[in-house]
Coordinates of C-alpha atoms in Angstrom, one line a residue:
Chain A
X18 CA -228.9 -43.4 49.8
X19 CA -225.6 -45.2 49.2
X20 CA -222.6 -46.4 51.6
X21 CA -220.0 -44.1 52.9
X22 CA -219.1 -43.1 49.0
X23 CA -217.2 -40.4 50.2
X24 CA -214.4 -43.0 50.6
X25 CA -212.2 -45.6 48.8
X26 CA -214.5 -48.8 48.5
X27 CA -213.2 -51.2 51.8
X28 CA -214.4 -54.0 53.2
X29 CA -216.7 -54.6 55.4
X30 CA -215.3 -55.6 59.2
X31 CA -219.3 -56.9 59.8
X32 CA -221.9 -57.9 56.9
X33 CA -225.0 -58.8 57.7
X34 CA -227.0 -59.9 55.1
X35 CA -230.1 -60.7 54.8
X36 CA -230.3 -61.8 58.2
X37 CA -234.2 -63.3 60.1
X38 CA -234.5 -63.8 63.4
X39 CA -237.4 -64.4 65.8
X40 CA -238.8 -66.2 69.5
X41 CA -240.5 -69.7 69.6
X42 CA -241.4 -69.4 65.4
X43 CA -242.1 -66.0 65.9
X44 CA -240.5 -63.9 63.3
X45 CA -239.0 -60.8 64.2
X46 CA -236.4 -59.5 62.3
X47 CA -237.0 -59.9 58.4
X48 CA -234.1 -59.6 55.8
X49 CA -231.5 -57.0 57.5
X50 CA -228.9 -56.1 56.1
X51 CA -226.1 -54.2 57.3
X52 CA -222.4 -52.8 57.3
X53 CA -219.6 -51.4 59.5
X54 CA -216.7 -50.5 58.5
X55 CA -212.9 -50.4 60.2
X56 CA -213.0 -47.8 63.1
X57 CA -216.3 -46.6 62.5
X58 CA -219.3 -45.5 64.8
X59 CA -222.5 -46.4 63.5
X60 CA -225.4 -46.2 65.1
X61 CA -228.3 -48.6 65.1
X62 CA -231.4 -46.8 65.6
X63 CA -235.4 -47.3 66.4
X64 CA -238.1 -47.4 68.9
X65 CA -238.6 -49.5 72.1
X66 CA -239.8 -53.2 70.1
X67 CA -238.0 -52.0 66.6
X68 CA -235.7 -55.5 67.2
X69 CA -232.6 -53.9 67.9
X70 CA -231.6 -56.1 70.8
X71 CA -232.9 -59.2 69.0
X72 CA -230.6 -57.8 66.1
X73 CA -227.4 -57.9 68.5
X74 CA -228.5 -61.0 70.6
X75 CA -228.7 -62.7 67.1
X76 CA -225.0 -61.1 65.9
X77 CA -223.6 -62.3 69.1
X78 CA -225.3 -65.7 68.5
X79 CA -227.5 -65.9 71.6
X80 CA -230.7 -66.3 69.1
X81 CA -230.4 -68.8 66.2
X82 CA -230.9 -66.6 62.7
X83 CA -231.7 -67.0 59.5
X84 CA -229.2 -65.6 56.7
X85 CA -225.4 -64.4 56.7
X86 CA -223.2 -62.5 59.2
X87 CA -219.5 -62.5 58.0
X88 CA -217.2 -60.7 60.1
X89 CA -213.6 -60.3 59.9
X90 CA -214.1 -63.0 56.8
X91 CA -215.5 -65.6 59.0
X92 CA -219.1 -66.4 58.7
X93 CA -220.8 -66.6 62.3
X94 CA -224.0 -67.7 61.5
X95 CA -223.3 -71.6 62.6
X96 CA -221.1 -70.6 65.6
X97 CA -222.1 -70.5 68.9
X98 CA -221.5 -67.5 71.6
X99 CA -218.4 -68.0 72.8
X100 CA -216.7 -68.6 69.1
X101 CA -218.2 -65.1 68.0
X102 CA -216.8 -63.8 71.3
X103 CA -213.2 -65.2 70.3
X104 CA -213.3 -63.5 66.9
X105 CA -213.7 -60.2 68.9
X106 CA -217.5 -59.3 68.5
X107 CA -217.9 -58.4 72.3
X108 CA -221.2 -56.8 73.9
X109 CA -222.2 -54.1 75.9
X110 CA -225.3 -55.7 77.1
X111 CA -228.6 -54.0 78.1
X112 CA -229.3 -53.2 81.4
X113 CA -225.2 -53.9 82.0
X114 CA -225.3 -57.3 83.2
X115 CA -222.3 -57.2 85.5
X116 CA -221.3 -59.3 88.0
X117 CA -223.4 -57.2 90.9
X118 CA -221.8 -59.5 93.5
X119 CA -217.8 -59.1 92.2
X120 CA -215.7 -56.4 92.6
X121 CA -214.9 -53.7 90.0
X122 CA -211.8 -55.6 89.2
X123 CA -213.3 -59.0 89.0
X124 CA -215.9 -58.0 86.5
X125 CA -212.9 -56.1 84.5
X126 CA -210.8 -59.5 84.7
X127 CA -214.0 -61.5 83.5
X128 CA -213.7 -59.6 80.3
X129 CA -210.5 -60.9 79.8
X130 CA -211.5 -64.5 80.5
X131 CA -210.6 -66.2 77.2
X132 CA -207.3 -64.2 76.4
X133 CA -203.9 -66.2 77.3
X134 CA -201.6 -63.2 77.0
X135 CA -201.4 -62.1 80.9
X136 CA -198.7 -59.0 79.8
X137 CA -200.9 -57.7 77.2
X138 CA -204.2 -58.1 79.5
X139 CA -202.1 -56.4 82.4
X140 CA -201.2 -53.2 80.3
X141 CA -204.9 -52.9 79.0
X142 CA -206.3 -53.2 82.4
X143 CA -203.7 -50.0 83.1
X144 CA -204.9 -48.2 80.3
X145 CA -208.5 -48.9 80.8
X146 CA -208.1 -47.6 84.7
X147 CA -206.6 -43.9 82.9
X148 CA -209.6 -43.7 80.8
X149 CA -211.9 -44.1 83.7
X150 CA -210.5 -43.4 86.7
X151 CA -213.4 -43.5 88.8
X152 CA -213.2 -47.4 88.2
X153 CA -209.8 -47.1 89.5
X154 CA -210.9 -45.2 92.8
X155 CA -213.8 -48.3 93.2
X156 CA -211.6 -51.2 92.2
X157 CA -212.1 -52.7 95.3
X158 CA -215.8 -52.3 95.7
X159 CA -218.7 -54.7 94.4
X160 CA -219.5 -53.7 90.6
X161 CA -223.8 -53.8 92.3
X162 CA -223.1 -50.7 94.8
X163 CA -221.8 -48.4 92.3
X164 CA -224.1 -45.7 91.1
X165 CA -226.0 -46.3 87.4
X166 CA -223.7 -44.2 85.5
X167 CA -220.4 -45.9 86.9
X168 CA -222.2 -49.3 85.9
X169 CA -222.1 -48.7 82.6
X170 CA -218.0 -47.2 82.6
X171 CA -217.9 -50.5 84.4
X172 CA -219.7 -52.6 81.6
X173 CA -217.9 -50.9 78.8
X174 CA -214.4 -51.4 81.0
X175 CA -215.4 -54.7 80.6
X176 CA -215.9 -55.2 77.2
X177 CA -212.7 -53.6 76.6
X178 CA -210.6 -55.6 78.5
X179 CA -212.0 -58.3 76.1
X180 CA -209.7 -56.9 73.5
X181 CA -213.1 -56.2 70.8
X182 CA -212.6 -55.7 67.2
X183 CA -215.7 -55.0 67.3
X184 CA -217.8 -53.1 70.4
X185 CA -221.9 -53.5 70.6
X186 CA -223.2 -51.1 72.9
X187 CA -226.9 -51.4 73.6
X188 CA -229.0 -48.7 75.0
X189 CA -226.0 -47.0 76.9
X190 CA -227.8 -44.5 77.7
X191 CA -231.3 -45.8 79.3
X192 CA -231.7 -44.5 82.8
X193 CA -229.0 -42.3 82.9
X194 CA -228.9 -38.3 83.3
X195 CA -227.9 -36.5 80.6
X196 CA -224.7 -35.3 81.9
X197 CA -223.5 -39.0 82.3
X198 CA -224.5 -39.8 79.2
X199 CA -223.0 -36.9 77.4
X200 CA -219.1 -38.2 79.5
X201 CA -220.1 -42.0 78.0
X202 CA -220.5 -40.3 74.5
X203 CA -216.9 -38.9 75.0
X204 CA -215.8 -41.9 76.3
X205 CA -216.8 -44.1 73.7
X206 CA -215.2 -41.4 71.2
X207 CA -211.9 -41.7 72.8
X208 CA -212.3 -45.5 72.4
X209 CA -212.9 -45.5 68.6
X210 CA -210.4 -43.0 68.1
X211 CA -207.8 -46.3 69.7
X212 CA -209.1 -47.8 66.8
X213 CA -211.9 -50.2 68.2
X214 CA -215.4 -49.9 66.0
X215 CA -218.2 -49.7 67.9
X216 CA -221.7 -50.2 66.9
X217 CA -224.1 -48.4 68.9
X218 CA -227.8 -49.4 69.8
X219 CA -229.7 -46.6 71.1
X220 CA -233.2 -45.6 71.6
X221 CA -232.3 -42.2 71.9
X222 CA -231.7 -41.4 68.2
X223 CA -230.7 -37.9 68.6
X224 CA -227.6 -38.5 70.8
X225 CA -226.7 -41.9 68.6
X226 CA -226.5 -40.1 65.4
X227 CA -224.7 -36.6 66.6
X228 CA -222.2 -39.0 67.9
X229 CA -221.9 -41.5 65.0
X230 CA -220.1 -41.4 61.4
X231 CA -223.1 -43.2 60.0
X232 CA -226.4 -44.6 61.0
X233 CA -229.3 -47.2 60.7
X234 CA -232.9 -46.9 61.4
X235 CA -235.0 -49.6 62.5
X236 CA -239.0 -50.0 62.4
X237 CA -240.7 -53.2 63.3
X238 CA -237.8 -55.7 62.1
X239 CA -236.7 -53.9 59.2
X240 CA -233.7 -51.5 58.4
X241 CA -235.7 -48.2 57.0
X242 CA -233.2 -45.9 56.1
X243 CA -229.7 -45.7 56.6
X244 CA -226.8 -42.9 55.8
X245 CA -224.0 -41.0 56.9
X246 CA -225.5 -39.9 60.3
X247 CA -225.7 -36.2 59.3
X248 CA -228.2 -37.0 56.7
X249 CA -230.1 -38.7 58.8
X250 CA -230.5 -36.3 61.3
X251 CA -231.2 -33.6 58.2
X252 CA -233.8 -36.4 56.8
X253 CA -237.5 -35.4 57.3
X254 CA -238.9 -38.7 57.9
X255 CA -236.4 -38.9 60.7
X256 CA -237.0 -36.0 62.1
X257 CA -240.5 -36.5 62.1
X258 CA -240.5 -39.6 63.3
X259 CA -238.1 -39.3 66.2
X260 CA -236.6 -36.2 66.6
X261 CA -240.0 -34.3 67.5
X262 CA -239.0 -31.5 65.0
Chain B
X26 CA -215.4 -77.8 133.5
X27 CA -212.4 -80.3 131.6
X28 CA -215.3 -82.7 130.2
X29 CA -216.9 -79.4 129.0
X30 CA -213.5 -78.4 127.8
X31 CA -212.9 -81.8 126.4
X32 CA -216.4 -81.6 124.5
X33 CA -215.8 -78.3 122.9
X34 CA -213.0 -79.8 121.2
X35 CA -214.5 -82.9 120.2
X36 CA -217.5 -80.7 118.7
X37 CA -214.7 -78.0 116.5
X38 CA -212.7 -81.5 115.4
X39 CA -215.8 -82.9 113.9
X40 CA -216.7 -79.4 113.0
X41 CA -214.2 -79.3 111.0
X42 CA -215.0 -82.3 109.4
X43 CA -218.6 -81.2 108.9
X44 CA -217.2 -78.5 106.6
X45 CA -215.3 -80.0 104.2
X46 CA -218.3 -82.3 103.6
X47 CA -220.8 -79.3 103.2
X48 CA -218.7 -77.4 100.6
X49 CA -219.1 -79.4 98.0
X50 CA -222.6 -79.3 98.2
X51 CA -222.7 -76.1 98.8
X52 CA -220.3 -75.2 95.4
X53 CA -222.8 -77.4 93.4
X54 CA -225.6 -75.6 94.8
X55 CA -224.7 -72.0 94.5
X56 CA -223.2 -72.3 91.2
X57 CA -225.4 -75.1 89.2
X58 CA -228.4 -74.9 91.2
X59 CA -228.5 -78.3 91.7
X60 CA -228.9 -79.9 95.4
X61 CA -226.9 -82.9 94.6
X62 CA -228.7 -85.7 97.0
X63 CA -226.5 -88.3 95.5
X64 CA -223.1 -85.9 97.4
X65 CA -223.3 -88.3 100.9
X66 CA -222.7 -91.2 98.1
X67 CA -219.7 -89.4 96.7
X68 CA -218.3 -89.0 100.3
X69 CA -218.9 -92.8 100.9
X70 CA -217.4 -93.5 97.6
X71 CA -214.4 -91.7 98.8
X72 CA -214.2 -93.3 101.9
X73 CA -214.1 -96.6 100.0
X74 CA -211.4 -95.5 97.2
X75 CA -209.5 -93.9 100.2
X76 CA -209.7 -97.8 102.4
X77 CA -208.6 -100.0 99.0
X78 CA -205.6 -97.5 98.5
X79 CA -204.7 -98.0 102.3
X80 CA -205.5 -102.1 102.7
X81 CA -204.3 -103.3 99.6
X82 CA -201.5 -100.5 98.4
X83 CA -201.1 -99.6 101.8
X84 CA -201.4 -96.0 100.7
X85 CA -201.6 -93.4 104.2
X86 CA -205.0 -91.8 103.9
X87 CA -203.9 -88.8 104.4
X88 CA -201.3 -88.8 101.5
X89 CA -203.7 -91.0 98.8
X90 CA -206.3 -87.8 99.7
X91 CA -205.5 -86.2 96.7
X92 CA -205.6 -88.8 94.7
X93 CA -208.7 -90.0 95.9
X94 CA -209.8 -86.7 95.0
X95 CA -208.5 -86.7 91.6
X96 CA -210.3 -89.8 90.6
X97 CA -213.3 -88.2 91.7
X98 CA -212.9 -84.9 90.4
X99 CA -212.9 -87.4 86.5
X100 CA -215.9 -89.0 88.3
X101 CA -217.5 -85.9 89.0
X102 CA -216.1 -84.3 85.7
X103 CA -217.9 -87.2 83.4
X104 CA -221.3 -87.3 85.2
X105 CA -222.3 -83.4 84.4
X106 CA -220.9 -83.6 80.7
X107 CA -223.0 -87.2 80.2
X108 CA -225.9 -86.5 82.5
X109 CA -226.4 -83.8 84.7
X110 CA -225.6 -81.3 81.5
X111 CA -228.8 -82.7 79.9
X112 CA -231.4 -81.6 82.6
X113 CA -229.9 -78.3 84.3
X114 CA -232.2 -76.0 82.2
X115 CA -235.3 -78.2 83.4
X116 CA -237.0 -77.3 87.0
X117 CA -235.3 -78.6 89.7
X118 CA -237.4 -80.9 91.0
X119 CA -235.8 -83.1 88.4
X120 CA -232.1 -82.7 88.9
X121 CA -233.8 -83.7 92.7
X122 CA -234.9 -86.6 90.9
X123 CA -232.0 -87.4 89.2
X124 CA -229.7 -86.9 92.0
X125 CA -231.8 -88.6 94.3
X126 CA -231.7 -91.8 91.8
X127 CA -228.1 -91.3 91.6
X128 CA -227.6 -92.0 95.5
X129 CA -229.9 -95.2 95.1
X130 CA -227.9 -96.6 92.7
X131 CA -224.7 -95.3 94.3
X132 CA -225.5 -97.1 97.0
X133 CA -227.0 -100.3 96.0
X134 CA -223.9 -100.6 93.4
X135 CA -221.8 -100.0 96.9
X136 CA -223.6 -102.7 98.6
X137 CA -222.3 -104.9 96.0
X138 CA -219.8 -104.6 95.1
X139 CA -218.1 -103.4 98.9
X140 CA -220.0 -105.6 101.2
X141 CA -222.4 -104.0 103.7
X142 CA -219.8 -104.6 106.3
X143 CA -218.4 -101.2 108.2
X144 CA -214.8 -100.6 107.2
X145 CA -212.5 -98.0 109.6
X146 CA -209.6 -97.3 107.6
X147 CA -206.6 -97.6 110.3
X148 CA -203.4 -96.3 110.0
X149 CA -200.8 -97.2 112.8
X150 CA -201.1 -93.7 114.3
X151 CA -204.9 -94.1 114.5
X152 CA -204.7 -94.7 118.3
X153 CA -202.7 -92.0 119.3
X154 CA -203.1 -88.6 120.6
X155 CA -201.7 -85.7 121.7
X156 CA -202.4 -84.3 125.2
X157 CA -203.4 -80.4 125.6
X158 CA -203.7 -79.6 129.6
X159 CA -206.2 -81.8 131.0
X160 CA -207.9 -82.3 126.7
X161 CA -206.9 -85.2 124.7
X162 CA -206.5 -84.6 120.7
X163 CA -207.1 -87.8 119.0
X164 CA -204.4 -87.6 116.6
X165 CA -206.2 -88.8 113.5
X166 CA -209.1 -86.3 114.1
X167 CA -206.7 -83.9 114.3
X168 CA -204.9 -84.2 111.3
X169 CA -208.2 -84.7 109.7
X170 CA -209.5 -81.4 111.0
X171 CA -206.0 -79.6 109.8
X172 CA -206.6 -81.3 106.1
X173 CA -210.4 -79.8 106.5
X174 CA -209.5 -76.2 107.1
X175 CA -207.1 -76.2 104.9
X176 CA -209.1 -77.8 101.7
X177 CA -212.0 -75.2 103.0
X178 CA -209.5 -72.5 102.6
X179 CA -207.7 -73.2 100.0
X180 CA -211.4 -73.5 97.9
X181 CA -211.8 -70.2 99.2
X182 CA -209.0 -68.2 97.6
X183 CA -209.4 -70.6 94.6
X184 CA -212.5 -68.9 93.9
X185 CA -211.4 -65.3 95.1
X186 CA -208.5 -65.4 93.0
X187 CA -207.8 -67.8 90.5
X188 CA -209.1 -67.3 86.9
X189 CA -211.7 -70.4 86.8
X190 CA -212.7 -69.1 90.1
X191 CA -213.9 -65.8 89.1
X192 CA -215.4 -67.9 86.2
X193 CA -217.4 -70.1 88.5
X194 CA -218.3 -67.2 90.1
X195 CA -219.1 -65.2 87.9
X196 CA -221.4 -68.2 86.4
X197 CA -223.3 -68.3 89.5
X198 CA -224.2 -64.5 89.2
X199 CA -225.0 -63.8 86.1
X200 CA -225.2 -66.7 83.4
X201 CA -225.9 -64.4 80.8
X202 CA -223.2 -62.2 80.7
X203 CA -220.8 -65.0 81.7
X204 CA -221.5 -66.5 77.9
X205 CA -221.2 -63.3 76.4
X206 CA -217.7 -63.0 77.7
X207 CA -216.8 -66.2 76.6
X208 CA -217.6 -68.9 79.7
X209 CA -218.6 -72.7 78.2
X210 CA -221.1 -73.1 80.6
X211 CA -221.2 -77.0 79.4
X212 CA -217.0 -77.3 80.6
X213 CA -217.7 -74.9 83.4
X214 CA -220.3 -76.7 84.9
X215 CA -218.6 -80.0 84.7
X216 CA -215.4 -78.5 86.7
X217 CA -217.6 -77.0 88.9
X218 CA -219.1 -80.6 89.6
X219 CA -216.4 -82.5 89.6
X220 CA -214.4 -79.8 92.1
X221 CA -217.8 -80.5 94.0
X222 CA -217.5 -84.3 93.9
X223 CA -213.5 -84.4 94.5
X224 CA -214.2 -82.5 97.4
X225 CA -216.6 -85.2 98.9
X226 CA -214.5 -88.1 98.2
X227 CA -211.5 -86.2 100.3
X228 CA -214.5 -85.5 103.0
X229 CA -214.9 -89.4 102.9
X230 CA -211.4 -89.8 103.4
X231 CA -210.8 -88.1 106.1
X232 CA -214.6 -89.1 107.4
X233 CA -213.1 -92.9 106.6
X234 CA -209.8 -92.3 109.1
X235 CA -212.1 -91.0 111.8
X236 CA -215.4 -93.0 111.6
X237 CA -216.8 -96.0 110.2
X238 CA -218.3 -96.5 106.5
X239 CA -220.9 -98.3 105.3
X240 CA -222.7 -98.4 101.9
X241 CA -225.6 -96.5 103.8
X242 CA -224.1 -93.3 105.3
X243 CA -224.5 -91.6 102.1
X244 CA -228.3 -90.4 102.8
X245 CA -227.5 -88.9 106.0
X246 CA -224.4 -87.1 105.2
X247 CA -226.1 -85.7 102.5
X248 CA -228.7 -84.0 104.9
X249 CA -225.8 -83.1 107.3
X250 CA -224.1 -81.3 104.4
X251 CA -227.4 -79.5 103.1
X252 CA -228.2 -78.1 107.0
X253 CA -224.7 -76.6 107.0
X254 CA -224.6 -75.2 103.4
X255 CA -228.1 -73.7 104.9
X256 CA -226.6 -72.3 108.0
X257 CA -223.1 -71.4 106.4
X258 CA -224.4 -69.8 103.4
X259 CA -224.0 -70.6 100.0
X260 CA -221.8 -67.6 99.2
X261 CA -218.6 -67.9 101.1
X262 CA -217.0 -71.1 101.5
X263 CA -216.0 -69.6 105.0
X264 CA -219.5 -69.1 106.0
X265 CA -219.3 -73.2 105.8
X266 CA -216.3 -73.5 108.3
X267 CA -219.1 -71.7 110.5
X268 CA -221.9 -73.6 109.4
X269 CA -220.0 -76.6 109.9
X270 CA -218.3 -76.0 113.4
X271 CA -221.6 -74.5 114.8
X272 CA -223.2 -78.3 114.2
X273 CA -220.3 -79.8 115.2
X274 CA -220.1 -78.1 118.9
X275 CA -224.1 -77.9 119.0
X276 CA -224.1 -81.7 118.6
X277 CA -221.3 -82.4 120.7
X278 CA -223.0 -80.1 123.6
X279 CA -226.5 -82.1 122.8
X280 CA -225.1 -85.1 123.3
X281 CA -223.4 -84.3 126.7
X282 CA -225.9 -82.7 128.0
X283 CA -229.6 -84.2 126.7
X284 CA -228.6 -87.6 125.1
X285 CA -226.8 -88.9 121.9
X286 CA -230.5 -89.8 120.5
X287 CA -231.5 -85.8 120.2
X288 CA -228.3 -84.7 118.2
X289 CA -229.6 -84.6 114.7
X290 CA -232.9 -83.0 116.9
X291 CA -230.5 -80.2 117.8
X292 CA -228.9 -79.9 114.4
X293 CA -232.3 -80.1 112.5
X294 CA -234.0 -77.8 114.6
X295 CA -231.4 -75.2 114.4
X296 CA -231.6 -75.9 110.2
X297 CA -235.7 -74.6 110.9
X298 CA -234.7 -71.7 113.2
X299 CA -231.8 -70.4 110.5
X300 CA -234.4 -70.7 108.0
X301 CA -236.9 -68.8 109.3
X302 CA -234.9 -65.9 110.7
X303 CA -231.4 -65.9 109.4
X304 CA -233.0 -67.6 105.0
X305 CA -229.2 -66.3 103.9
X306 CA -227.1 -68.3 106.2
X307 CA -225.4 -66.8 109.2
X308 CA -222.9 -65.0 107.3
X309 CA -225.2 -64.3 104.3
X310 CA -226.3 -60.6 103.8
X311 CA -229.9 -59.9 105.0
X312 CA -231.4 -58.2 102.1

């Protein structure tokens, strides 16, 4: 299986290569390697304890790694959270992570902590309260009273107003009804489609695929196959492996 | 019924007082999770900084406050960068430690180099005082208490509204996500302390205009300030205005009516009873 080869070769926005990771001398990632591309969705999936969310906690350097990530040109690999998070590699976290005790607003104006350009953060927070307007109707109210599903529109509000180049988004979808995921699917569409890439982590590797350009399996540390998303989903060992076909 | 009247306001002036001297303890609490037992010797330090300004550069208290408070604020600034940054991942029985050995050498060094003589620092107005019916308003507690509510406020909208306030919030919450959205907890922290520690020396200012310092007050300030941040709340710096004029009138009402020697009784003992039925504060929620 090759790269998108359907296209013009372009660079990378993220390259990961060859990238280890692990807890206390534990290795769990070995040798990943990885690509996204300008305004793509890919998604990046695998089983509960595949070392997805190791995989993003070490892009966003939270975890010390092994290897290279380049994005944008700079290599993060040295860096520390906050200097990935200023070249615009902003995440979605797990389990959402807001700021239970702040206000819808609050939590959207922490995302925006680090940029100096109060017009620009002003118009985004408008355009961020049209995409989800049922932030807009709970501005006032504390992010922790809001229902599951308007947690995570709050957590990806947040990440927005951050101004990503790149969006990680990990396990969007856990605990949430269908029908709320299926609106955050659309959602995150209509966000890539304003040119922001996203790179979605997802244990549900049905919905992450039918939603993504291209995709990458994980099993126990490793990247096992990886494709244009439709071929995945057409892939055998995929299917038998997670789609239950 | 004017004695009682007269007590009241004695009790809400050093309420007032009370608060301004919890919330910095309270700040350091809530957001670092450190109980700073050295924060009674950054009060007394103030108090000091505040009585040199006013004896030899004949400064007014009241307009060297801030500062008093800015010197403090580098003071405060320098210590969690240099020290306190080193330990705040490690249990905290040993930024107790730490603090505690702080307040010992705070005070030893203040013993030294100040003299262990009580100093009152005395402005020409210090005397005066306003009448109010049949209730006289020392003027110096007054404007002491007016500088208090206004510092206690002010704090407040600082964190509702400001950027670093939502930051040192936000900090406090949720550490995690604050570093993933770009928070320096290492620069954070040390504002956070040093807004804690400017905050004492202006509570030992105004404590210097209305009382006498020593190099020993320190220790039992700092418990005064940890009952209220206890019966305040760490959450809301208004829930220490309460905290801190519920002691003040308690004590004063103790004092009338039982004896002098059974104030910190009353204001202890209400520190147990808050704890055991109210463990939030009195305007903390009770999940």
């Amino acid at each position: 299986m090759s790269g998108p080869a359907d296209l013009i070769p372009r660079t990378p926005l993220l390259k990961v290569a060859n990238l280890g990771a692990g807890y206390g001398g534990m290795p769990v990632l070995h040798d990943v390697s990885l690509e996204v591309y300008p305004a793509e969705m890919v998604a990046l999936v695998g089983s509960n304890g595949a070392g997805k969310t190791t995989l993003l906690r070490a892009l966003s350097r939270m975890l010390p790694c092994s290897g290279s990530i380049v994005l944008n040109g700079h290599e993060l690999a040295g860096m520390t959270p906050d200097q990935a998070f200023g070249l615009g590699l902003v995440q979605v976290p797990e389990g959402r992570q807001l700021f239970d005790r702040m206000t819808v607003q609050d939590n959207l104006l922490m995302g925006s902590y680090r940029r100096q350009d109060q017009a620009a953060v002003n118009r985004d927070l408008d355009k961020i309260y049209t995409l989800f307007p049922r932030l807009t109707e709970r501005r006032r109210q504390l992010a922790g009273s809001m229902s599951g599903g308007e947690q995570q529109m709050c957590a990806m509000a947040r990440a927005l107003m951050a101004a990503p180049v790149l969006m990680m988004v990990d396990e969007m979808s856990l605990g949430l009804a269908p029908v709320v995921v299926q609106q955050l699917m659309e959602v995150l569409a209509a966000i890539q489609r304003d040119g922001v890439t996203v790179l979605l982590v997802e244990q549900d590797v049905q919905l992450a695929l039918s939603g993504s350009d291209r995709g990458y399996v994980m099993e126990t540390g490793r990247i096992v196959h990886h494709g244009q998303a439709r071929d995945l989903i057409d892939d055998p060992a995929v299917q038998q492996a997670y789609l239950g076909l | 019924m004017d004695l009682l009247a007269q007590i009241l306001v004695n009790g809400t002036l050093q309420g007032g007082l009370y608060a301004v001297m919890a919330l910095g303890l309270a700040l350091v609490w809530g957001v670092l999770n450190i109980v700073n037992l050295a924060h009674g010797a950054f009060i007394m330090l103030g108090g000091y900084a505040s009585w040199y300004l006013y004896t030899y550069a004949h400064i007014d208290p009241f307009l060297g406050l801030p500062l008093t408070a800015a010197v403090m604020f580098g003071l405060g600034y320098g210590l969690q960068r240099g020290l306190l940054n080193l330990v705040i991942r490690a249990p905290m029985f040993n930024t107790l430690l730490i603090t505690f050995g702080l307040e010992v050498v705070l005070t030893y060094l203040a013993q030294l180099v100040f003299s262990a003589d009580f100093r009152t620092i005395n402005p020409p107005y210090a005397g005066n005082s306003l009448a109010w019916g049949p209730v006289v308003l020392p003027l110096a507690r007054l404007a002491a208490f007016g500088v208090a509510i206004v510092l206690t406020v002010g704090m407040w909208l600082f964190l509702l509204h400001t950027r670093l306030g939502r930051a040192i919030r936000a900090t406090a919450q949720n550490l995690v996500a604050a570093r993933l959205y770009g928070v320096e907890p290492r620069h954070l922290y040390a504002m956070t302390f040093g807004l804690g520690i400017a905050l004492a020396g202006a509570a030992g200012t105004l404590y210097g205009t209305v009382s006498q310092i020593n190099p020993y007050i320190g220790a039992s300030l700092t418990a005064k300030s940890f009952a209220i941040s206890i019966i305040g709340g760490l959450e809301n710096p208004l829930g220490v205005i309460v905290g801190g004029l519920f002691l003040g009138i308690v004590e004063s009402l103790t004092t009338l009516y039982i004896g002098q020697t059974f104030a910190d009784v009353a204001s202890f003992g209400i520190l147990v009873l808050v704890l055991i039925v109210r463990p939030s504060g009195l305007l903390g929620k009770t999940t």
